[in-house]
CSV table of C-alpha atoms and ligand atoms in Angstrom, one decimal:
chain,number,residue,atom,x,y,z
A,112,MET,CA,-28.2,-36.4,27.6
A,113,ASP,CA,-26.3,-38.4,25.1
A,114,ARG,CA,-23.5,-37.2,22.4
A,115,ARG,CA,-26.2,-37.1,19.6
A,116,ARG,CA,-29.1,-36.1,21.6
A,117,PHE,CA,-26.9,-33.2,22.8
A,118,LEU,CA,-25.9,-32.2,19.1
A,119,GLY,CA,-29.2,-32.3,17.8
A,120,THR,CA,-30.4,-30.4,20.6
A,121,THR,CA,-27.6,-27.8,20.1
A,122,ALA,CA,-28.1,-27.9,16.1
A,123,SER,CA,-31.8,-26.5,16.8
A,124,LEU,CA,-31.2,-24.2,19.0
A,125,LEU,CA,-28.8,-22.4,17.1
A,126,THR,CA,-31.0,-22.6,13.9
A,127,ALA,CA,-33.7,-21.2,16.3
A,128,PHE,CA,-31.1,-18.6,17.6
A,129,GLN,CA,-30.2,-17.7,13.7
A,130,ALA,CA,-33.7,-17.3,12.7
A,131,ASN,CA,-35.1,-15.5,15.3
A,132,SER,CA,-31.9,-12.8,15.1
A,133,LEU,CA,-32.4,-12.3,11.7
A,134,ALA,CA,-36.3,-11.9,12.0
A,135,LYS,CA,-35.3,-9.2,14.7
A,136,ALA,CA,-33.3,-7.3,12.6
A,137,GLN,CA,-35.7,-7.0,10.1
A,138,ASN,CA,-38.7,-6.0,11.6
A,139,ALA,CA,-36.2,-3.2,13.2
A,140,ILE,CA,-35.7,-2.4,9.5
A,141,ALA,CA,-39.3,-2.6,9.0
A,142,SER,CA,-40.0,-0.3,11.6
A,143,VAL,CA,-37.8,2.5,11.0
A,144,ASN,CA,-38.4,2.9,7.8
A,145,GLY,CA,-39.8,6.7,6.9
A,146,ARG,CA,-37.7,8.5,10.0
A,147,PRO,CA,-35.1,10.2,9.8
A,148,ALA,CA,-31.8,8.7,9.8
A,149,ASP,CA,-30.3,11.1,12.9
A,150,THR,CA,-33.1,9.8,15.1
A,151,VAL,CA,-33.1,6.2,14.3
A,152,ALA,CA,-29.4,7.2,15.2
A,153,ARG,CA,-30.6,7.7,19.0
A,154,ASP,CA,-32.6,4.5,18.7
A,155,GLU,CA,-31.6,1.7,20.6
A,156,ASP,CA,-34.6,-0.7,20.4
A,157,PHE,CA,-33.1,-0.4,16.4
A,158,TRP,CA,-29.7,-0.9,17.3
A,159,PHE,CA,-30.7,-3.8,19.9
A,160,ASN,CA,-32.3,-5.4,17.1
A,161,ILE,CA,-29.1,-5.3,14.4
A,162,ARG,CA,-26.8,-6.4,17.4
A,163,HIS,CA,-28.5,-10.1,17.0
A,164,ALA,CA,-27.4,-10.5,13.6
A,165,PHE,CA,-23.7,-10.8,14.9
A,166,THR,CA,-22.2,-13.1,16.9
A,167,VAL,CA,-19.0,-11.4,17.8
A,168,ASP,CA,-17.1,-11.8,21.5
A,169,ARG,CA,-18.9,-10.0,24.3
A,170,ASN,CA,-16.3,-10.1,26.6
A,171,MET,CA,-14.4,-7.6,24.6
A,172,ILE,CA,-15.0,-4.0,23.7
A,173,ASN,CA,-13.8,-4.1,20.1
A,174,LEU,CA,-13.2,-0.5,19.2
A,175,ASN,CA,-11.0,-1.1,16.3
A,176,ASN,CA,-13.7,-2.3,13.8
A,177,GLY,CA,-11.7,0.0,11.0
A,178,GLY,CA,-8.8,-2.6,11.1
A,179,VAL,CA,-10.8,-5.6,9.6
A,180,SER,CA,-15.0,-5.8,10.3
A,181,PRO,CA,-16.5,-8.7,11.4
A,182,ALA,CA,-19.2,-10.0,9.0
A,183,PRO,CA,-23.0,-10.4,10.4
A,184,LYS,CA,-24.3,-14.3,11.1
A,185,ILE,CA,-26.5,-14.0,7.5
A,186,VAL,CA,-23.2,-13.5,5.4
A,187,MET,CA,-20.5,-15.9,7.4
A,188,ASP,CA,-23.7,-18.8,6.7
A,189,THR,CA,-23.6,-17.9,3.5
A,190,GLU,CA,-19.6,-18.0,2.5
A,191,GLU,CA,-20.0,-21.3,4.5
A,192,ARG,CA,-22.7,-23.0,2.3
A,193,TYR,CA,-20.3,-21.8,-0.5
A,194,LEU,CA,-17.5,-23.1,1.1
A,195,GLU,CA,-19.3,-26.4,1.0
A,196,MET,CA,-20.6,-26.4,-2.1
A,197,GLU,CA,-17.0,-25.6,-4.0
A,198,ASN,CA,-15.5,-28.3,-1.8
A,199,LEU,CA,-17.9,-31.0,-3.2
A,200,SER,CA,-16.2,-31.1,-6.2
A,201,PRO,CA,-13.8,-27.7,-7.0
A,202,SER,CA,-13.0,-27.9,-10.4
A,203,TYR,CA,-17.0,-28.5,-11.3
A,204,TYR,CA,-18.4,-26.4,-8.6
A,205,MET,CA,-16.4,-23.5,-7.9
A,206,TRP,CA,-15.4,-22.9,-11.8
A,207,ASN,CA,-18.7,-23.9,-13.1
A,208,VAL,CA,-21.1,-23.2,-10.7
A,209,LEU,CA,-20.0,-20.6,-8.5
A,210,ASP,CA,-17.6,-18.2,-10.5
A,211,PRO,CA,-20.6,-17.3,-12.7
A,212,GLY,CA,-22.2,-15.8,-9.3
A,213,VAL,CA,-19.5,-13.1,-9.3
A,214,GLU,CA,-21.0,-11.5,-12.4
A,215,THR,CA,-23.9,-10.3,-9.7
A,216,VAL,CA,-21.6,-9.5,-7.3
A,217,ARG,CA,-19.8,-7.3,-10.0
A,218,ARG,CA,-23.1,-5.8,-10.6
A,219,ARG,CA,-24.4,-5.2,-7.5
A,220,LEU,CA,-21.3,-3.5,-6.7
A,221,ALA,CA,-21.2,-1.5,-9.6
A,222,ARG,CA,-24.8,-0.5,-8.7
A,223,MET,CA,-23.8,0.6,-5.1
A,224,PHE,CA,-21.0,2.7,-6.5
A,225,GLY,CA,-23.0,4.2,-9.4
A,226,VAL,CA,-20.8,2.9,-12.2
A,227,ASP,CA,-20.9,0.5,-15.2
A,228,THR,CA,-20.0,-2.9,-14.5
A,229,GLU,CA,-17.4,-3.1,-16.9
A,230,GLU,CA,-15.6,-0.8,-14.6
A,231,ILE,CA,-15.5,-2.7,-11.6
A,232,ALA,CA,-12.8,-5.5,-10.1
A,233,ILE,CA,-13.3,-8.0,-7.8
A,234,THR,CA,-10.3,-8.0,-5.7
A,235,ARG,CA,-9.1,-9.6,-2.2
A,236,ASN,CA,-8.5,-6.3,-0.4
A,237,ALA,CA,-7.8,-2.7,-0.9
A,238,SER,CA,-4.3,-3.1,-0.9
A,239,GLU,CA,-4.5,-5.3,-4.0
A,240,ALA,CA,-7.0,-3.0,-6.0
A,241,ASN,CA,-4.6,0.3,-5.1
A,242,GLU,CA,-1.5,-1.5,-6.1
A,243,ILE,CA,-3.3,-3.1,-9.4
A,244,ILE,CA,-3.3,0.7,-10.2
A,245,GLN,CA,-0.1,2.0,-8.7
A,246,LEU,CA,2.1,-0.5,-10.1
A,247,GLY,CA,0.2,-1.0,-13.7
A,248,MET,CA,0.0,2.8,-14.6
A,249,ARG,CA,2.7,3.6,-17.3
A,250,LEU,CA,5.2,6.2,-15.6
A,251,LYS,CA,8.9,7.6,-16.9
A,252,PRO,CA,11.7,8.5,-14.6
A,253,GLY,CA,11.4,11.9,-13.3
A,254,ASP,CA,7.5,11.6,-13.7
A,255,GLU,CA,5.9,12.6,-10.3
A,256,VAL,CA,3.3,11.4,-8.0
A,257,ILE,CA,1.5,13.5,-5.2
A,258,THR,CA,0.5,12.1,-2.1
A,259,THR,CA,0.7,12.6,1.6
A,260,ASN,CA,2.6,11.1,4.7
A,261,GLN,CA,-0.5,10.7,6.6
A,262,ASP,CA,-1.9,7.9,3.3
A,263,TYR,CA,-1.7,4.3,4.2
A,264,PRO,CA,1.5,3.3,4.3
A,265,ARG,CA,1.8,0.2,2.4
A,266,MET,CA,0.4,2.4,-0.3
A,267,ILE,CA,3.1,4.9,0.5
A,268,THR,CA,5.8,1.4,0.3
A,269,THR,CA,4.2,0.8,-3.3
A,270,TRP,CA,5.1,4.5,-4.8
A,271,GLN,CA,8.6,4.6,-2.7
A,272,GLN,CA,9.5,0.6,-4.5
A,273,ARG,CA,8.7,2.7,-8.1
A,274,GLU,CA,11.0,5.2,-7.0
A,275,ARG,CA,13.7,2.5,-6.6
A,276,ARG,CA,12.7,0.4,-9.8
A,277,ASP,CA,11.1,3.1,-12.2
A,278,GLY,CA,12.9,6.3,-11.4
A,279,ILE,CA,9.4,8.2,-10.5
A,280,LYS,CA,9.5,10.9,-7.6
A,281,LEU,CA,7.1,10.5,-4.7
A,282,LYS,CA,6.0,13.7,-3.0
A,283,GLN,CA,4.6,13.3,0.2
A,284,LEU,CA,2.2,16.4,1.4
A,285,THR,CA,2.2,17.2,5.3
A,286,PHE,CA,-1.3,18.7,6.9
A,287,PRO,CA,-2.4,19.9,10.4
A,288,VAL,CA,-5.1,17.5,12.3
A,289,PRO,CA,-7.9,18.4,12.1
A,290,PRO,CA,-7.0,20.9,9.1
A,291,PRO,CA,-8.8,24.3,9.1
A,292,SER,CA,-11.0,23.5,6.0
A,293,MET,CA,-11.6,21.3,3.0
A,294,ASP,CA,-10.7,24.4,1.2
A,295,TYR,CA,-6.9,24.3,2.9
A,296,LEU,CA,-7.1,20.6,2.1
A,297,ALA,CA,-8.1,21.0,-1.7
A,298,LYS,CA,-5.4,24.0,-2.0
A,299,MET,CA,-2.6,22.0,-0.7
A,300,TYR,CA,-2.5,19.5,-3.4
A,301,GLU,CA,-3.2,22.5,-6.2
A,302,ASP,CA,-0.3,24.4,-5.1
A,303,ALA,CA,2.2,21.0,-4.9
A,304,ILE,CA,1.3,20.5,-8.3
A,305,GLY,CA,4.5,20.8,-11.0
A,306,PRO,CA,5.4,20.4,-14.4
A,307,LYS,CA,6.2,16.7,-13.9
A,308,THR,CA,3.4,15.6,-11.7
A,309,LYS,CA,1.0,12.8,-13.6
A,310,VAL,CA,-0.8,11.6,-10.7
A,311,ILE,CA,-2.7,12.6,-7.6
A,312,HIS,CA,-3.2,9.7,-5.0
A,313,ILE,CA,-5.6,10.6,-2.2
A,314,CYS,CA,-7.1,8.7,0.9
A,315,HIS,CA,-11.0,9.4,0.6
A,316,ILE,CA,-10.8,9.2,4.7
A,317,THR,CA,-7.3,8.6,6.1
A,318,ASN,CA,-7.2,5.5,8.3
A,319,ARG,CA,-5.3,7.7,11.0
A,320,THR,CA,-7.7,10.5,12.0
A,321,GLY,CA,-10.6,9.8,10.1
A,322,GLN,CA,-10.4,13.0,7.7
A,323,ILE,CA,-12.2,12.8,4.9
A,324,PHE,CA,-10.6,14.6,2.1
A,325,PRO,CA,-12.4,17.1,-0.7
A,326,VAL,CA,-12.2,14.3,-3.3
A,327,LYS,CA,-14.4,15.6,-6.2
A,328,ARG,CA,-12.6,19.0,-5.9
A,329,ILE,CA,-8.8,17.8,-6.4
A,330,CYS,CA,-9.8,15.2,-8.9
A,331,GLN,CA,-11.7,18.0,-11.4
A,332,MET,CA,-8.7,20.2,-11.0
A,333,ALA,CA,-6.3,17.1,-11.6
A,334,ARG,CA,-8.3,16.4,-14.3
A,335,ALA,CA,-8.2,19.9,-15.8
A,336,ARG,CA,-4.6,19.8,-16.0
A,337,GLY,CA,-3.9,15.9,-17.5
A,338,ILE,CA,-3.2,14.4,-14.2
A,339,GLU,CA,-4.6,11.1,-13.2
A,340,THR,CA,-6.5,10.4,-9.4
A,341,ILE,CA,-6.0,7.8,-7.3
A,342,VAL,CA,-8.4,7.2,-4.5
A,343,ASP,CA,-7.8,5.3,-1.8
A,344,GLY,CA,-11.4,4.8,-0.4
A,345,ALA,CA,-10.4,1.3,1.9
A,346,HIS,CA,-12.5,3.2,4.8
A,347,ALA,CA,-14.6,4.8,2.7
A,348,PHE,CA,-17.2,2.5,1.1
A,349,ALA,CA,-20.4,2.2,3.1
A,350,GLN,CA,-18.8,3.8,6.3
A,351,PHE,CA,-21.2,7.0,4.6
A,352,PRO,CA,-23.3,7.1,1.3
A,353,PHE,CA,-22.0,8.3,-1.9
A,354,THR,CA,-21.4,7.5,-5.5
A,355,HIS,CA,-18.8,7.6,-8.0
A,356,ALA,CA,-20.4,11.0,-9.0
A,357,ASP,CA,-19.4,12.6,-5.5
A,358,LEU,CA,-15.9,11.9,-6.5
A,359,ASP,CA,-15.4,11.6,-10.3
A,360,CYS,CA,-12.1,10.3,-9.6
A,361,ASP,CA,-9.9,7.8,-12.5
A,362,TYR,CA,-9.5,4.8,-9.7
A,363,TYR,CA,-10.9,3.9,-6.8
A,364,GLY,CA,-9.9,1.0,-4.4
A,365,THR,CA,-11.5,-0.5,-1.4
A,366,SER,CA,-11.6,-2.9,0.9
A,367,LEU,CA,-15.4,-4.8,1.2
A,368,HIS,CA,-14.4,-6.7,5.0
A,369,LYS,CA,-13.9,-3.1,6.5
A,370,TRP,CA,-17.4,-1.3,6.3
A,371,VAL,CA,-19.5,-3.3,3.8
A,372,LEU,CA,-19.1,-6.1,6.1
A,373,ALA,CA,-18.3,-8.6,3.6
A,374,PRO,CA,-16.1,-11.8,4.0
A,375,ILE,CA,-12.6,-10.8,5.3
A,376,GLY,CA,-10.5,-11.4,2.2
A,377,THR,CA,-12.6,-9.4,-0.3
A,378,GLY,CA,-12.0,-5.7,-1.9
A,379,MET,CA,-13.0,-3.7,-5.2
A,380,LEU,CA,-11.5,-1.8,-7.6
A,381,TYR,CA,-13.2,0.8,-10.1
A,382,VAL,CA,-11.3,1.9,-13.1
A,383,ARG,CA,-12.7,4.7,-15.6
A,384,LYS,CA,-13.5,2.5,-18.6
A,385,ASP,CA,-11.5,4.7,-21.0
A,386,LYS,CA,-8.0,4.0,-18.9
A,387,ILE,CA,-8.9,-0.1,-18.9
A,388,ARG,CA,-6.6,-0.2,-21.4
A,389,THR,CA,-4.0,1.8,-20.2
A,390,ILE,CA,-3.2,-0.1,-16.8
A,391,TRP,CA,-0.9,-3.5,-17.1
A,392,PRO,CA,-2.7,-5.9,-14.7
A,393,MET,CA,-0.5,-7.1,-11.6
A,394,MET,CA,-0.8,-10.9,-12.9
A,395,ALA,CA,-0.4,-11.1,-16.8
A,396,ALA,CA,-3.3,-11.7,-18.8
A,397,PRO,CA,-3.8,-12.1,-22.7
A,398,ASP,CA,-4.1,-9.7,-24.9
A,399,SER,CA,-7.6,-10.3,-25.6
A,400,MET,CA,-8.6,-9.0,-22.4
A,401,GLN,CA,-6.8,-5.4,-22.9
A,402,GLU,CA,-9.7,-3.4,-22.3
A,403,ASN,CA,-11.6,-6.1,-20.3
A,404,ILE,CA,-12.0,-5.4,-16.4
A,405,ARG,CA,-11.6,-9.0,-15.5
A,406,LYS,CA,-8.3,-8.7,-16.6
A,407,PHE,CA,-7.6,-7.8,-13.2
A,408,GLU,CA,-8.9,-10.9,-11.6
A,409,GLU,CA,-6.6,-12.7,-13.6
A,410,ILE,CA,-4.8,-14.3,-10.3
A,411,GLY,CA,-4.9,-18.2,-10.6
A,412,THR,CA,-7.0,-20.0,-8.6
A,413,HIS,CA,-8.8,-18.5,-5.2
A,414,PRO,CA,-11.7,-19.4,-3.8
A,415,ALA,CA,-15.1,-18.5,-4.4
A,416,SER,CA,-16.8,-18.9,-1.4
A,417,GLN,CA,-15.6,-15.5,0.0
A,418,ARG,CA,-16.5,-13.2,-3.0
A,419,ASN,CA,-19.7,-14.9,-4.2
A,420,ALA,CA,-20.7,-13.9,-0.4
A,421,ILE,CA,-20.1,-10.0,-1.1
A,422,THR,CA,-24.0,-9.8,-2.3
A,423,GLU,CA,-25.3,-10.7,0.6
A,424,ALA,CA,-23.2,-8.6,2.6
A,425,ILE,CA,-24.7,-5.7,0.2
A,426,ASN,CA,-27.9,-6.9,1.1
A,427,PHE,CA,-27.5,-6.1,4.9
A,428,HIS,CA,-25.8,-3.0,4.5
A,429,GLU,CA,-28.9,-1.1,1.9
A,430,SER,CA,-31.1,-3.3,4.9
A,431,ILE,CA,-29.8,-1.2,7.4
A,432,GLY,CA,-29.4,1.7,4.9
A,433,GLY,CA,-26.1,3.6,4.0
A,434,GLU,CA,-27.1,7.2,5.9
A,435,ARG,CA,-29.1,5.3,9.2
A,436,LYS,CA,-25.3,3.8,9.7
A,437,ALA,CA,-23.6,7.0,9.2
A,438,GLU,CA,-25.4,9.1,11.7
A,439,ARG,CA,-25.1,6.1,14.1
A,440,PHE,CA,-21.4,6.4,14.2
A,441,ARG,CA,-21.5,10.2,14.2
A,442,TYR,CA,-23.6,9.7,17.0
A,443,LEU,CA,-21.4,6.9,18.7
A,444,ARG,CA,-18.2,9.1,18.5
A,445,LYS,CA,-19.6,12.2,19.6
A,446,ARG,CA,-21.0,10.2,22.7
A,447,TRP,CA,-17.4,9.5,23.8
A,448,SER,CA,-15.5,12.2,22.5
A,449,ASN,CA,-17.7,15.1,23.8
A,450,GLN,CA,-16.8,13.8,27.0
A,451,LEU,CA,-13.0,13.4,26.9
A,452,ARG,CA,-12.1,16.9,25.1
A,453,GLU,CA,-13.1,18.6,28.4
A,454,LEU,CA,-10.5,16.8,29.9
A,455,PRO,CA,-7.0,18.3,30.8
A,456,GLY,CA,-4.2,17.7,28.2
A,457,VAL,CA,-6.8,15.9,25.8
A,458,LYS,CA,-7.0,16.6,21.9
A,459,ILE,CA,-9.4,15.3,19.5
A,460,LEU,CA,-7.6,15.3,16.3
A,461,ASN,CA,-10.8,14.2,14.1
A,462,SER,CA,-12.8,16.9,13.1
A,463,GLU,CA,-16.2,17.9,14.3
A,464,ASP,CA,-17.3,18.6,10.4
A,465,PRO,CA,-19.8,16.3,9.5
A,466,GLU,CA,-18.6,16.6,5.8
A,467,GLN,CA,-15.2,15.9,7.2
A,468,SER,CA,-15.4,13.2,9.5
A,469,CYS,CA,-17.8,9.8,10.5
A,470,ALA,CA,-17.0,6.7,12.2
A,471,ILE,CA,-13.1,7.4,13.2
A,472,GLY,CA,-12.8,9.0,16.2
A,473,PHE,CA,-8.5,10.1,17.4
A,474,VAL,CA,-8.0,11.0,21.2
A,475,SER,CA,-4.7,12.3,22.2
A,476,VAL,CA,-3.7,12.7,25.4
A,477,ASP,CA,-0.8,15.2,26.5
A,478,LYS,CA,2.3,13.2,28.3
A,479,ILE,CA,0.5,9.7,28.0
A,480,ASP,CA,1.7,7.7,25.6
A,481,ALA,CA,-0.5,6.3,23.1
A,482,PRO,CA,1.1,2.3,22.3
A,483,GLN,CA,1.2,1.8,26.5
A,484,LEU,CA,-2.5,3.3,26.9
A,485,ALA,CA,-3.5,1.0,24.3
A,486,LYS,CA,-1.7,-1.7,26.1
A,487,HIS,CA,-2.9,-0.7,29.6
A,488,LEU,CA,-6.6,-0.5,28.0
A,489,TRP,CA,-6.4,-4.5,26.6
A,490,ASP,CA,-4.4,-6.1,29.6
A,491,LYS,CA,-6.9,-4.1,32.5
A,492,TYR,CA,-10.5,-3.7,30.7
A,493,ARG,CA,-9.9,-5.8,27.6
A,494,ILE,CA,-11.3,-2.9,25.6
A,495,TRP,CA,-9.3,-3.1,22.1
A,496,THR,CA,-8.5,-0.1,20.5
A,497,VAL,CA,-5.1,1.1,18.3
A,498,ALA,CA,-2.3,3.2,19.0
A,499,ILE,CA,-1.3,5.5,15.9
A,500,VAL,CA,1.8,7.5,16.4
A,501,THR,CA,2.9,10.1,13.4
A,502,PRO,CA,6.1,10.7,14.3
A,503,GLY,CA,7.2,14.5,15.0
A,504,GLU,CA,3.2,15.2,14.6
A,505,TYR,CA,0.9,13.5,16.8
A,506,GLN,CA,0.2,10.4,18.2
A,507,GLY,CA,-3.0,8.9,20.2
A,508,LEU,CA,-5.8,6.1,19.9
A,509,ARG,CA,-8.1,5.7,17.0
A,510,ILE,CA,-11.4,4.8,18.0
A,511,THR,CA,-13.6,2.8,15.5
A,512,PRO,CA,-16.9,1.1,16.7
A,513,ASN,CA,-19.9,-0.3,14.3
A,514,VAL,CA,-23.4,-1.3,14.3
A,515,TYR,CA,-23.0,-3.9,16.7
A,516,THR,CA,-21.6,-1.3,19.4
A,517,THR,CA,-23.2,-1.1,22.7
A,518,LEU,CA,-24.0,2.1,24.6
A,519,GLU,CA,-22.4,0.3,27.4
A,520,GLU,CA,-19.4,-0.5,25.6
A,521,ILE,CA,-19.0,3.2,24.1
A,522,ASP,CA,-19.3,4.3,27.8
A,523,THR,CA,-17.1,1.8,29.2
A,524,PHE,CA,-14.5,3.4,27.3
A,525,THR,CA,-15.0,6.5,28.8
A,526,GLU,CA,-15.2,5.8,32.3
A,527,VAL,CA,-11.6,4.2,32.1
A,528,MET,CA,-10.2,7.0,29.8
A,529,THR,CA,-11.7,9.4,32.2
A,530,LYS,CA,-10.3,7.6,35.2
A,531,ILE,CA,-6.8,7.5,33.7
A,532,ILE,CA,-6.7,11.1,32.0
A,533,LYS,CA,-7.5,12.2,35.7
A,534,ASN,CA,-4.8,10.6,37.3
A,535,GLY,CA,-2.3,11.7,34.9
A,536,SER,CA,-1.0,8.8,34.1
A,537,ILE,CA,-1.6,5.1,33.6
A,538,PRO,CA,-1.7,3.1,36.6
A,539,SER,CA,0.8,0.6,37.3
B,1474,LIG,C1,-6.4,4.0,4.0
B,1474,LIG,C2,-6.0,2.6,3.7
B,1474,LIG,N1,-5.9,2.0,2.3
B,1474,LIG,C3,-5.4,0.8,2.7
B,1474,LIG,C4,-5.8,-0.1,3.7
B,1474,LIG,C5,-5.1,-1.7,3.3
B,1474,LIG,O1,-6.8,-2.4,3.2
B,1474,LIG,P1,-6.6,-3.8,3.0
B,1474,LIG,O2,-6.2,-4.5,4.4
B,1474,LIG,O3,-8.0,-4.3,2.3
B,1474,LIG,O4,-5.8,-4.0,1.8
B,1474,LIG,C6,-5.9,0.3,5.1
B,1474,LIG,C7,-6.2,-0.9,6.1
B,1474,LIG,O5,-6.9,-0.2,6.9
B,1474,LIG,C8,-6.3,1.7,4.9
B,1474,LIG,O6,-7.2,2.3,5.9
C-alpha cells in the first residue's frame, strides 16, 4: 500500500472508530435512563461502552487518576479543533472568535455549581484558584488561619509564605484517619478557633485518604463568628454530586482536569459576590474591574483551546450523570478494599461511610514500605499508584480509578496485592 493510501485508510478507520465509540457511549447512556444509580454502578455493559470514549494506554493499569485524569476523546478532539483555529491567526481568532466562547464555559460551570455566572472565574488549575484567594486576602500581622496537616502541601506552603512575608499565623490541626465521625471534624475546627482567627481553610475531600469534610457545618459555624472560609475542592468537583448550597463557603477552588475530565491545565474559582471586591487578583487588574470576577483572569496571553473545550467535558460528565459516577466509584473502591482488609496487617484508612468517602481509597500494610510497594507494582506489573506518607502518622497507597477502569484491572491489583501481603514482604 503506498503511503497516501495507507494514511487515507488509517484516517478513515480512526474516524469510524471515533464515531462508533461516541455512539456506543451515547447508546449506553440512553439505555440506563431511569434506572437507579447503584444498579447502573454494577452494569458492566454500560461501563464497557463508556470505556470506548477514552484512548488510554491499556498496557498499564492507571490507579492514579486522582493526580490528573485523561480527557475523553471527544474533549481532546474539541481542544485540538480550537487549537488549530487559534493558530490560523491567533491575534484575530483567539481574541475575537474563541475568547468570547469562554463566557459560555463560565455559564455552564456556574450552573453546575449552582451559583451566579458573575461568581465564577476560569483558572489554570486548583492551585491558581486557591492561591488567588490565599494571597489576595487582606490579612494583618497576627491574624490566624486554621487548616490541617493533611491539606494539600502547596496550599500549606502558600500560607507559610504569608507567615514569613506578612506575619500571619498558621494553625495546622491533626486528625486520625479515618476520623471517628463528621461531628468530630466539625468540632475539631470549632474548638481551634481563637480571638485572632480570620480564615478557615478546609479540603472538601483530602488528596490523601479521600476524607470528605462536613463543609457546610464548618462554613456556617465560621460565618456566625465572622470568619471567612476557603474550600479546596480540587478533588471534589464532579467526583460526587453537590452544589454550592450544600457547602455555603465564601471561596471554592477546584481543578477541572481531575474529575470533570476537562483538558489538562484547567481549573475554576468561585468567589461569593460581595467578596469579589475585597480580594486582590494575583496578577494586577485595573481599578475599574474591582467588582468584576474576570479580574482574576487578567493573566496575559494564554491558550483559548483548553478553556473552550471545558464545555464538552461538562457535556460528557452530565451525560454519564454525577450520581452514577459516584456510585461506580464507591463500587470499585469496595471491590478491592473489602478483599484486602481481611488480610493480616492491612488497614483501609478511607472512611466506609458514603457521606465521607467516594472514589479515593487508601490501603496501608504494616511493615511494608509504601514507596517501595508502589515502585514494585509499577516495575513488575505496570500498576500505577501513588505512595503517600504522612510522617509519624501513616503511610500507604492511594488508589483512584476512573470511569474507564475495568473490573479486570481492579481485580489484578487486588490479586497482586494479596500475593505480596501474604508473602509478608515485597519479593526482591
Ligand atoms: C487537595 C488538593 N488541592 C490542590 C491541588 C492542586 O491541584 P492542581 O494540580 O489542579 O493545581 C490538588 C492536586 O492534587 C489537591 O489534591
